[in-house]
């Protein structure tokens, strides 16, 4: 898939309508008005075979330690989701904030920890000269876009958590377990890009 094709899908209302607002099933009962605004950058790296940039959160983080995520975090007062996503990517992995060509937003994702995440999709030219912030990110890595576009790749799984069964998406990767909010956002990205 080319940069032009990705940009066209992100600008197409019909393609965007294939994605929907998602939520972790443990977010039920949380008041939308009380949720904390957050944004993540969904960076598509424009290699000859494009990929999606992800991070492995540092093991010593107070929340979601050791989990796979997109670069991102809280939206500061007066900040747009786009500005927050780019700022957080610069802080977490050292991505030059001038690089991402922002294409638009995917639908929100509500987490059980009370965040309302706005995914911001951007194209990023290689090579990437990343410097992960060790207090936040253990490793930056890439998932081939061909995997995201494969309708057979994501799986629905179940597990017991806090006394009840939960259902969630999981994406295949040889070294990392990609699930939760990150996996749900990737499912929406796939729905938009597959056409």
Coordinates of C-alpha atoms in Angstrom, one line a residue:
X1 CA 0.0 0.0 0.0
X2 CA 1.4 3.4 -1.0
X3 CA 1.4 6.7 0.9
X4 CA -1.1 8.1 -1.5
X5 CA -3.5 5.1 -1.0
X6 CA -3.2 5.4 2.8
X7 CA -3.9 9.1 2.6
X8 CA -6.9 8.6 0.3
X9 CA -8.4 6.0 2.6
X10 CA -7.9 8.3 5.7
X11 CA -9.7 11.1 3.7
X12 CA -12.6 8.9 2.5
X13 CA -15.8 9.2 4.7
X14 CA -16.9 5.7 3.5
X15 CA -13.6 4.1 4.6
X16 CA -13.7 6.0 7.9
X17 CA -17.2 4.8 8.5
X18 CA -16.0 1.2 8.7
X19 CA -14.3 2.0 12.0
X20 CA -16.2 2.7 15.1
X21 CA -15.7 3.9 18.7
X22 CA -14.2 1.1 20.7
X23 CA -13.9 0.5 24.5
X24 CA -12.3 -2.0 26.8
X25 CA -15.1 -4.0 28.3
X26 CA -13.9 -2.9 31.8
X27 CA -14.7 0.7 30.9
X28 CA -18.5 0.0 31.3
X29 CA -20.0 2.3 33.8
X30 CA -17.4 5.1 33.5
X31 CA -18.9 8.5 33.0
X32 CA -17.8 9.9 29.6
X33 CA -17.7 13.4 31.2
X34 CA -15.1 12.2 33.8
X35 CA -12.8 10.4 31.3
X36 CA -9.3 11.9 30.8
X37 CA -8.4 13.0 27.3
X38 CA -5.4 11.3 25.8
X39 CA -4.0 10.9 22.3
X40 CA -1.7 8.5 20.5
X41 CA 0.2 8.8 17.3
X42 CA -0.3 5.9 14.9
X43 CA 2.8 6.3 12.9
X44 CA 2.9 4.5 9.5
X45 CA 6.6 4.3 8.5
X46 CA 6.9 4.6 4.7
X47 CA 9.4 1.8 4.0
X48 CA 9.1 0.1 0.6
X49 CA 6.9 -2.3 2.7
X50 CA 5.3 0.1 5.2
X51 CA 5.0 -0.7 8.9
X52 CA 3.4 0.7 12.0
X53 CA 5.7 2.0 14.8
X54 CA 4.9 0.6 18.2
X55 CA 6.6 0.8 21.6
X56 CA 7.1 -1.6 24.5
X57 CA 6.5 0.3 27.7
X58 CA 9.2 0.2 30.3
X59 CA 8.8 -2.6 32.9
X60 CA 9.1 0.0 35.8
X61 CA 6.1 2.1 34.6
X62 CA 3.4 2.6 37.2
X63 CA 0.7 1.6 34.8
X64 CA 0.6 -0.8 31.8
X65 CA 4.2 -1.7 32.4
X66 CA 5.7 -4.0 29.8
X67 CA 2.7 -3.6 27.4
X68 CA 2.8 -2.7 23.8
X69 CA 1.4 0.8 22.9
X70 CA 1.5 3.6 20.5
X71 CA 3.5 6.7 21.5
X72 CA 1.1 8.9 23.3
X73 CA -0.3 10.2 26.6
X74 CA -2.5 12.9 28.2
X75 CA -3.8 15.9 26.3
X76 CA -2.6 19.0 28.0
X77 CA -4.8 22.0 28.6
X78 CA -5.2 23.9 25.4
X79 CA -3.7 21.2 23.3
X80 CA -5.3 19.4 20.3
X81 CA -5.1 15.6 20.1
X82 CA -2.8 16.0 17.1
X83 CA -0.4 18.3 19.1
X84 CA -0.4 15.9 22.1
X85 CA 0.3 12.8 19.9
X86 CA 3.2 14.5 18.2
X87 CA 4.6 15.9 21.4
X88 CA 4.3 12.5 23.2
X89 CA 6.0 10.7 20.3
X90 CA 8.9 13.2 20.5
X91 CA 9.2 12.7 24.3
X92 CA 8.8 8.9 24.3
X93 CA 10.8 7.8 21.3
X94 CA 12.6 11.0 20.1
X95 CA 10.5 11.2 16.8
X96 CA 11.2 14.5 15.2
X97 CA 7.9 16.4 15.5
X98 CA 8.4 17.8 12.0
X99 CA 8.3 14.4 10.4
X100 CA 4.8 13.0 10.7
X101 CA 2.4 14.0 8.0
X102 CA -0.9 13.9 9.9
X103 CA -3.7 12.3 8.0
X104 CA -6.6 12.4 10.5
X105 CA -8.1 10.6 13.4
X106 CA -9.5 7.2 14.1
X107 CA -12.6 6.8 16.4
X108 CA -11.9 7.2 20.1
X109 CA -11.1 4.2 22.4
X110 CA -12.3 4.2 26.1
X111 CA -10.1 2.4 28.6
X112 CA -11.0 0.8 31.9
X113 CA -8.4 3.1 33.5
X114 CA -10.6 6.1 32.6
X115 CA -8.9 7.4 29.4
X116 CA -10.6 8.5 26.2
X117 CA -7.9 7.9 23.6
X118 CA -7.9 9.8 20.3
X119 CA -5.7 7.9 17.7
X120 CA -4.0 10.3 15.2
X121 CA -2.7 8.6 12.1
X122 CA 0.4 10.0 10.5
X123 CA 2.9 9.0 7.7
X124 CA 6.6 9.0 8.7
X125 CA 9.4 8.9 6.2
X126 CA 12.4 6.6 7.0
X127 CA 15.0 6.3 8.2
X128 CA 13.9 6.7 11.8
X129 CA 16.6 7.9 14.2
X130 CA 14.7 7.1 17.4
X131 CA 16.0 7.6 21.0
X132 CA 13.5 5.9 23.4
X133 CA 13.2 7.6 26.8
X134 CA 14.3 4.7 29.1
X135 CA 12.0 5.7 31.9
X136 CA 9.0 5.2 29.6
X137 CA 9.9 3.0 26.6
X138 CA 12.0 -0.1 26.7
X139 CA 11.9 -0.6 22.9
X140 CA 10.5 0.9 19.7
X141 CA 9.6 -1.7 17.1
X142 CA 7.6 -2.1 13.9
X143 CA 4.7 -4.2 12.9
X144 CA 4.4 -4.8 9.1
X145 CA 1.4 -3.0 7.6
X146 CA 0.9 -6.2 5.6
X147 CA 0.0 -7.9 8.9
X148 CA -2.4 -5.1 9.8
X149 CA -4.1 -5.5 6.4
X150 CA -4.4 -9.3 6.7
X151 CA -8.0 -10.0 7.8
X152 CA -6.9 -13.3 9.3
X153 CA -4.2 -11.8 11.5
X154 CA -6.1 -10.4 14.6
X155 CA -7.7 -12.9 17.0
X156 CA -10.4 -12.5 19.6
X157 CA -9.3 -14.0 22.9
X158 CA -10.9 -14.3 26.3
X159 CA -9.3 -14.2 29.8
X160 CA -10.5 -13.7 33.3
X161 CA -9.6 -10.4 34.8
X162 CA -10.8 -9.0 38.2
X163 CA -13.3 -11.8 38.5
X164 CA -15.0 -11.7 35.1
X165 CA -14.3 -12.9 31.6
X166 CA -13.0 -10.3 29.2
X167 CA -12.9 -10.4 25.5
X168 CA -10.2 -8.6 23.5
X169 CA -8.2 -8.4 20.3
X170 CA -4.7 -9.8 19.9
X171 CA -2.3 -9.2 16.9
X172 CA 0.5 -11.7 16.0
X173 CA 4.1 -10.7 16.6
X174 CA 7.1 -12.9 17.0
X175 CA 8.3 -11.2 20.2
X176 CA 5.5 -9.1 21.7
X177 CA 1.9 -9.6 22.9
X178 CA -0.2 -6.8 21.2
X179 CA -3.6 -6.6 22.9
X180 CA -5.9 -4.2 24.6
X181 CA -6.4 -0.6 23.4
X182 CA -3.4 -0.9 21.0
X183 CA -4.9 -4.0 19.4
X184 CA -8.4 -2.4 19.1
X185 CA -6.9 0.7 17.5
X186 CA -5.1 -1.5 15.0
X187 CA -8.4 -3.2 14.2
X188 CA -9.9 0.1 13.3
X189 CA -6.9 1.1 11.3
X190 CA -7.2 -2.1 9.3
X191 CA -10.9 -1.5 8.7
X192 CA -10.2 1.9 7.2
X193 CA -7.2 0.9 5.1
X194 CA -8.5 -2.4 3.7
X195 CA -11.1 -0.6 1.7

